[in-house]
One Martini backbone bead per residue (centre of mass of N, CA, C, O) as a GRO file, in nm:
protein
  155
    1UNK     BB    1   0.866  -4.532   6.949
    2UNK     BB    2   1.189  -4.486   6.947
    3UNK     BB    3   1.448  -4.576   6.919
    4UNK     BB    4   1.816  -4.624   6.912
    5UNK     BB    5   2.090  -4.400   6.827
    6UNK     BB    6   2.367  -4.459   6.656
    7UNK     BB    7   2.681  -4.294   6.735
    8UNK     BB    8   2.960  -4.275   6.530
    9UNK     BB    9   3.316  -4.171   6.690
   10UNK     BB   10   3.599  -4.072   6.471
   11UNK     BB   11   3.908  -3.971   6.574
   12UNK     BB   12   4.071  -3.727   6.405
   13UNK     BB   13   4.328  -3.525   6.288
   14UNK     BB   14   4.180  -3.204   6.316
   15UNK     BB   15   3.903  -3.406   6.383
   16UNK     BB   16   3.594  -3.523   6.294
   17UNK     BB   17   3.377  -3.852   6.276
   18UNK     BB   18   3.037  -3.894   6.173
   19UNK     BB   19   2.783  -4.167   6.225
   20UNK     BB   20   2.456  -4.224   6.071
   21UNK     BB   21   2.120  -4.377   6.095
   22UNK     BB   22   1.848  -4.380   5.888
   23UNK     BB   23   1.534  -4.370   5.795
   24UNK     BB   24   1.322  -4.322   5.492
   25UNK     BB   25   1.175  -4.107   5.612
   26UNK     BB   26   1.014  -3.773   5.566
   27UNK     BB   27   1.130  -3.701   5.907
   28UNK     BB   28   1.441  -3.733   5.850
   29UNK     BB   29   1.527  -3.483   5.739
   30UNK     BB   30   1.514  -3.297   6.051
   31UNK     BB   31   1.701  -3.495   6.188
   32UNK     BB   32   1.980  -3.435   6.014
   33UNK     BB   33   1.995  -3.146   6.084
   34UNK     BB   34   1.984  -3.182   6.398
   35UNK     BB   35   2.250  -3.329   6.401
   36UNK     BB   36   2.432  -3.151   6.238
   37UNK     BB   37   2.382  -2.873   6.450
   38UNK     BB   38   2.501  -3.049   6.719
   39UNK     BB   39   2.809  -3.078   6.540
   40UNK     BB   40   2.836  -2.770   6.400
   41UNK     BB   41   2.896  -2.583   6.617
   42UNK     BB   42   3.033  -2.300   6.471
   43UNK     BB   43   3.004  -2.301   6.218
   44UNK     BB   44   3.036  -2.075   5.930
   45UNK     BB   45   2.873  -2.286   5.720
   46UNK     BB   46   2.595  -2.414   5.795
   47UNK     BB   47   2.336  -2.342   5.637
   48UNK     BB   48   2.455  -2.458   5.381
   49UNK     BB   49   2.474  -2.746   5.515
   50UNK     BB   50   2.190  -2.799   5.574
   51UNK     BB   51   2.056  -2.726   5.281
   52UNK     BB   52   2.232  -2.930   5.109
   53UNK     BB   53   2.202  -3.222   5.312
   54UNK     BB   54   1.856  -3.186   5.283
   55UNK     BB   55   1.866  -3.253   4.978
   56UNK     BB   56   1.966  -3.538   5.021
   57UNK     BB   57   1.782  -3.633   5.219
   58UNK     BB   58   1.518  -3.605   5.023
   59UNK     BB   59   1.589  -3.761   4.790
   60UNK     BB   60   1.640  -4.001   4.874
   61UNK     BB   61   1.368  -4.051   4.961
   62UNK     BB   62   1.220  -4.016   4.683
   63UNK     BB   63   1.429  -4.165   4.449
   64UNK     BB   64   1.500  -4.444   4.667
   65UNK     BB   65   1.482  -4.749   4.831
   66UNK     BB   66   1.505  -4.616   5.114
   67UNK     BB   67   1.174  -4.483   5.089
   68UNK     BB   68   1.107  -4.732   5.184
   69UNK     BB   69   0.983  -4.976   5.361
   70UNK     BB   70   1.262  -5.035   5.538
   71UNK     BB   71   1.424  -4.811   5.493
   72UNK     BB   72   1.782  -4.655   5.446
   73UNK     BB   73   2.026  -4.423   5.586
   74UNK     BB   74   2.374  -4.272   5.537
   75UNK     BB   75   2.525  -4.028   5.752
   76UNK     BB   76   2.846  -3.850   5.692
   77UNK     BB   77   3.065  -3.669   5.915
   78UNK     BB   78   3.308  -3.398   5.850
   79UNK     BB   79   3.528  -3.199   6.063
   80UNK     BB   80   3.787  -2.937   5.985
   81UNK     BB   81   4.058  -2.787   6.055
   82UNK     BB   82   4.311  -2.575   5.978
   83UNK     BB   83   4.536  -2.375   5.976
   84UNK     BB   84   4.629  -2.101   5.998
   85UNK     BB   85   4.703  -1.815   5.834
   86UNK     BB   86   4.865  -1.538   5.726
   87UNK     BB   87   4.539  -1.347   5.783
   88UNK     BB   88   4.394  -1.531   6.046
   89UNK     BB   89   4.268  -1.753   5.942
   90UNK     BB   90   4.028  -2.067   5.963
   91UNK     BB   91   3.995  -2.328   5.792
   92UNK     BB   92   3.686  -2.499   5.679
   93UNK     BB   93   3.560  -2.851   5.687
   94UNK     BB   94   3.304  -3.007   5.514
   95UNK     BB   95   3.188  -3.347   5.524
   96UNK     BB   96   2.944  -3.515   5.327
   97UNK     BB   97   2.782  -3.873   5.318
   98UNK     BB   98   2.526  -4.032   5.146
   99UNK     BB   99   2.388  -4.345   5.178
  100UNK     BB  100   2.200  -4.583   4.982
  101UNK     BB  101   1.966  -4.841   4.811
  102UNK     BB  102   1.902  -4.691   4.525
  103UNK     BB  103   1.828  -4.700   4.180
  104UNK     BB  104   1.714  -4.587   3.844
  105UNK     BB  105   1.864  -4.339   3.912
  106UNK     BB  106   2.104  -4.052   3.871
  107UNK     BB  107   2.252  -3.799   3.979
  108UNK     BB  108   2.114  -3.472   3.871
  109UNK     BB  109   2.079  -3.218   3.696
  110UNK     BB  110   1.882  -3.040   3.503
  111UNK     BB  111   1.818  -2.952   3.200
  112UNK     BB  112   1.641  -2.678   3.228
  113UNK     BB  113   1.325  -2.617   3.261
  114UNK     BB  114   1.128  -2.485   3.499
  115UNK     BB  115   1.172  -2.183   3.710
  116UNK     BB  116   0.891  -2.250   3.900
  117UNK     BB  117   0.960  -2.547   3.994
  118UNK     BB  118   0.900  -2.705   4.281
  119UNK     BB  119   1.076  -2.943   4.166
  120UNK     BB  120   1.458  -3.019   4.093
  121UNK     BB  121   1.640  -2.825   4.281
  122UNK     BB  122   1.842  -3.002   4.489
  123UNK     BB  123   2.153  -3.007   4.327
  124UNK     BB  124   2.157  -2.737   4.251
  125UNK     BB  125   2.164  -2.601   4.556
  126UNK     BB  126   2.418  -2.766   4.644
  127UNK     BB  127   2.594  -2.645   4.383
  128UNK     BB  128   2.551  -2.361   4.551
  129UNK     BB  129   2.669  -2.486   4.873
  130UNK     BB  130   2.915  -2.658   4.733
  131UNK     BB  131   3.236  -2.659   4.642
  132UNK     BB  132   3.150  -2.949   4.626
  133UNK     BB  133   3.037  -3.308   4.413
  134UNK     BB  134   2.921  -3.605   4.414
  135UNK     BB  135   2.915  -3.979   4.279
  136UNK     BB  136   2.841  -4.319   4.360
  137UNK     BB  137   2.790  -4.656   4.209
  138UNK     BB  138   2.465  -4.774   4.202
  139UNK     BB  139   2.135  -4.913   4.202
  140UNK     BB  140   2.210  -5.039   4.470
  141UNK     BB  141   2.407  -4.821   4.563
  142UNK     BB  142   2.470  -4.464   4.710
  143UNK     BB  143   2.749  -4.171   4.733
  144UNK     BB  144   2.692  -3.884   4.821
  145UNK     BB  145   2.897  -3.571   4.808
  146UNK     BB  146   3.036  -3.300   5.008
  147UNK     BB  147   3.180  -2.997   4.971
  148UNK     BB  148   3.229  -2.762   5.268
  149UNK     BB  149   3.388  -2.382   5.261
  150UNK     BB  150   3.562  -2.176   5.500
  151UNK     BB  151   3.646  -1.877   5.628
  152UNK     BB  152   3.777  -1.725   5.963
  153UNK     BB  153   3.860  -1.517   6.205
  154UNK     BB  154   4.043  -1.515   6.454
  155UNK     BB  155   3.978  -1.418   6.764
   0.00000   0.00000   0.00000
Protein backbone atom coordinates (compact mmCIF):
# COMPACT_ATOMS: atom_id res chain seq x y z
CA UNK A 1 0.00 0.00 0.00
CA UNK A 2 1.52 3.57 -1.03
CA UNK A 3 1.52 6.06 1.44
CA UNK A 4 -0.41 9.70 0.70
CA UNK A 5 1.39 11.90 -1.36
CA UNK A 6 1.79 15.47 -0.29
CA UNK A 7 2.45 18.02 -3.49
CA UNK A 8 2.73 21.74 -2.24
CA UNK A 9 1.08 24.01 -4.97
CA UNK A 10 2.56 27.82 -4.47
CA UNK A 11 1.26 30.11 -7.16
CA UNK A 12 3.78 32.47 -8.43
CA UNK A 13 3.31 35.64 -11.33
CA UNK A 14 3.43 34.07 -14.80
CA UNK A 15 3.64 30.54 -13.42
CA UNK A 16 3.53 27.53 -10.87
CA UNK A 17 5.84 25.71 -8.61
CA UNK A 18 5.57 22.17 -7.43
CA UNK A 19 7.47 20.30 -4.72
CA UNK A 20 7.09 16.76 -3.82
CA UNK A 21 8.79 14.08 -1.69
CA UNK A 22 9.90 10.60 -3.43
CA UNK A 23 11.22 7.17 -1.40
CA UNK A 24 14.80 6.59 -2.76
CA UNK A 25 13.87 3.73 -3.82
CA UNK A 26 15.03 2.71 -7.87
CA UNK A 27 10.86 2.64 -8.70
CA UNK A 28 10.57 5.85 -8.02
CA UNK A 29 12.66 7.59 -10.75
CA UNK A 30 9.33 6.43 -12.92
CA UNK A 31 6.82 8.15 -10.30
CA UNK A 32 9.26 11.42 -10.71
CA UNK A 33 8.63 11.10 -14.59
CA UNK A 34 4.98 10.23 -14.10
CA UNK A 35 4.36 13.91 -11.04
CA UNK A 36 6.39 15.95 -13.99
CA UNK A 37 4.32 14.72 -16.92
CA UNK A 38 1.10 15.65 -15.31
CA UNK A 39 2.27 18.90 -14.27
CA UNK A 40 4.10 20.04 -17.47
CA UNK A 41 1.26 18.91 -20.25
CA UNK A 42 1.68 20.94 -23.18
CA UNK A 43 5.43 22.10 -22.68
CA UNK A 44 7.10 22.34 -25.71
CA UNK A 45 10.12 20.56 -24.60
CA UNK A 46 8.91 18.13 -22.09
CA UNK A 47 11.18 15.11 -23.12
CA UNK A 48 14.26 17.05 -22.76
CA UNK A 49 12.66 17.80 -19.21
CA UNK A 50 11.65 13.92 -18.44
CA UNK A 51 15.10 12.78 -19.83
CA UNK A 52 17.33 15.18 -17.97
CA UNK A 53 14.88 14.76 -14.71
CA UNK A 54 15.13 10.70 -15.19
CA UNK A 55 18.88 10.90 -15.13
CA UNK A 56 19.03 13.20 -11.99
CA UNK A 57 16.49 11.23 -9.82
CA UNK A 58 18.78 7.57 -10.93
CA UNK A 59 21.79 9.45 -9.80
CA UNK A 60 20.05 10.40 -6.23
CA UNK A 61 19.02 6.78 -6.31
CA UNK A 62 22.39 5.47 -6.55
CA UNK A 63 24.82 7.63 -5.75
CA UNK A 64 23.55 9.40 -2.54
CA UNK A 65 22.35 8.95 0.82
CA UNK A 66 18.70 8.91 -0.32
CA UNK A 67 19.13 5.64 -2.33
CA UNK A 68 19.69 4.21 0.98
CA UNK A 69 16.77 2.39 3.29
CA UNK A 70 14.95 4.96 4.78
CA UNK A 71 15.85 7.39 2.39
CA UNK A 72 14.00 10.36 0.54
CA UNK A 73 14.73 12.79 -1.88
CA UNK A 74 12.64 16.12 -2.95
CA UNK A 75 12.10 17.04 -6.62
CA UNK A 76 10.66 20.71 -7.16
CA UNK A 77 9.75 22.02 -10.47
CA UNK A 78 8.79 25.52 -11.73
CA UNK A 79 7.22 26.30 -15.07
CA UNK A 80 6.90 29.58 -16.56
CA UNK A 81 5.92 31.47 -19.75
CA UNK A 82 7.53 34.78 -20.41
CA UNK A 83 5.16 36.92 -22.51
CA UNK A 84 5.07 37.23 -26.75
CA UNK A 85 8.33 38.75 -28.59
CA UNK A 86 8.21 40.29 -31.25
CA UNK A 87 7.90 37.24 -33.69
CA UNK A 88 4.75 35.89 -31.82
CA UNK A 89 6.45 33.22 -29.94
CA UNK A 90 6.22 32.37 -26.56
CA UNK A 91 9.02 31.92 -24.15
CA UNK A 92 9.17 28.56 -21.51
CA UNK A 93 11.03 27.70 -18.90
CA UNK A 94 10.90 24.91 -16.57
CA UNK A 95 13.68 25.14 -13.92
CA UNK A 96 13.84 21.54 -11.76
CA UNK A 97 15.73 21.11 -8.21
CA UNK A 98 16.35 17.87 -6.71
CA UNK A 99 17.59 17.98 -3.26
CA UNK A 100 18.98 14.62 -1.74
CA UNK A 101 20.73 13.45 1.52
CA UNK A 102 24.08 13.71 0.48
CA UNK A 103 26.99 11.52 -0.44
CA UNK A 104 30.66 11.39 -0.64
CA UNK A 105 31.01 12.45 -3.99
CA UNK A 106 30.61 16.08 -5.96
CA UNK A 107 28.18 15.43 -8.97
CA UNK A 108 30.71 15.53 -12.33
CA UNK A 109 30.53 15.11 -15.74
CA UNK A 110 33.56 12.03 -15.89
CA UNK A 111 36.22 13.12 -18.52
CA UNK A 112 37.19 10.52 -21.04
CA UNK A 113 35.80 6.99 -20.23
CA UNK A 114 34.82 4.60 -22.25
CA UNK A 115 32.39 6.08 -25.13
CA UNK A 116 30.25 2.60 -24.68
CA UNK A 117 30.16 2.51 -21.23
CA UNK A 118 26.38 1.67 -20.04
CA UNK A 119 26.77 4.01 -17.08
CA UNK A 120 28.51 7.18 -16.17
CA UNK A 121 26.50 9.16 -18.83
CA UNK A 122 23.95 10.66 -16.59
CA UNK A 123 25.04 14.67 -16.03
CA UNK A 124 26.40 14.47 -19.75
CA UNK A 125 22.66 13.92 -20.95
CA UNK A 126 20.93 16.27 -18.59
CA UNK A 127 24.08 18.85 -19.90
CA UNK A 128 23.05 17.94 -23.39
CA UNK A 129 19.19 18.36 -22.58
CA UNK A 130 19.03 21.36 -20.39
CA UNK A 131 19.91 25.11 -21.24
CA UNK A 132 22.09 25.03 -17.59
CA UNK A 133 22.64 22.81 -14.49
CA UNK A 134 24.67 23.15 -11.56
CA UNK A 135 24.19 21.94 -7.97
CA UNK A 136 25.16 23.38 -4.66
CA UNK A 137 25.61 21.56 -1.27
CA UNK A 138 27.66 19.32 0.20
CA UNK A 139 28.12 15.72 1.56
CA UNK A 140 25.49 15.98 4.05
CA UNK A 141 23.06 16.96 1.37
CA UNK A 142 23.00 18.32 -1.97
CA UNK A 143 20.79 20.56 -4.87
CA UNK A 144 21.15 19.84 -8.53
CA UNK A 145 18.95 22.42 -10.44
CA UNK A 146 18.44 22.43 -14.14
CA UNK A 147 16.85 24.82 -16.28
CA UNK A 148 15.44 24.26 -19.58
CA UNK A 149 13.68 26.55 -21.85
CA UNK A 150 12.72 27.00 -25.38
CA UNK A 151 9.91 28.70 -27.31
CA UNK A 152 7.09 27.81 -29.48
CA UNK A 153 4.57 29.95 -31.81
CA UNK A 154 2.06 31.16 -30.15
CA UNK A 155 -1.45 29.57 -32.05
Amino acid sequence: MRSVVFVELVEEEGGDRWRREFAGAPEEAREVRRFLRSLLEGCAFLDDVLLGVDELAVNTIRHTRSGRPGGKFVVEVRWWHEPQDEAGRKNEKVVVWVRDEGGPHEPAIPSGGDEFAENGRGLLTLACTAENWGWFGDESGRTVCAVFAGCRPIP
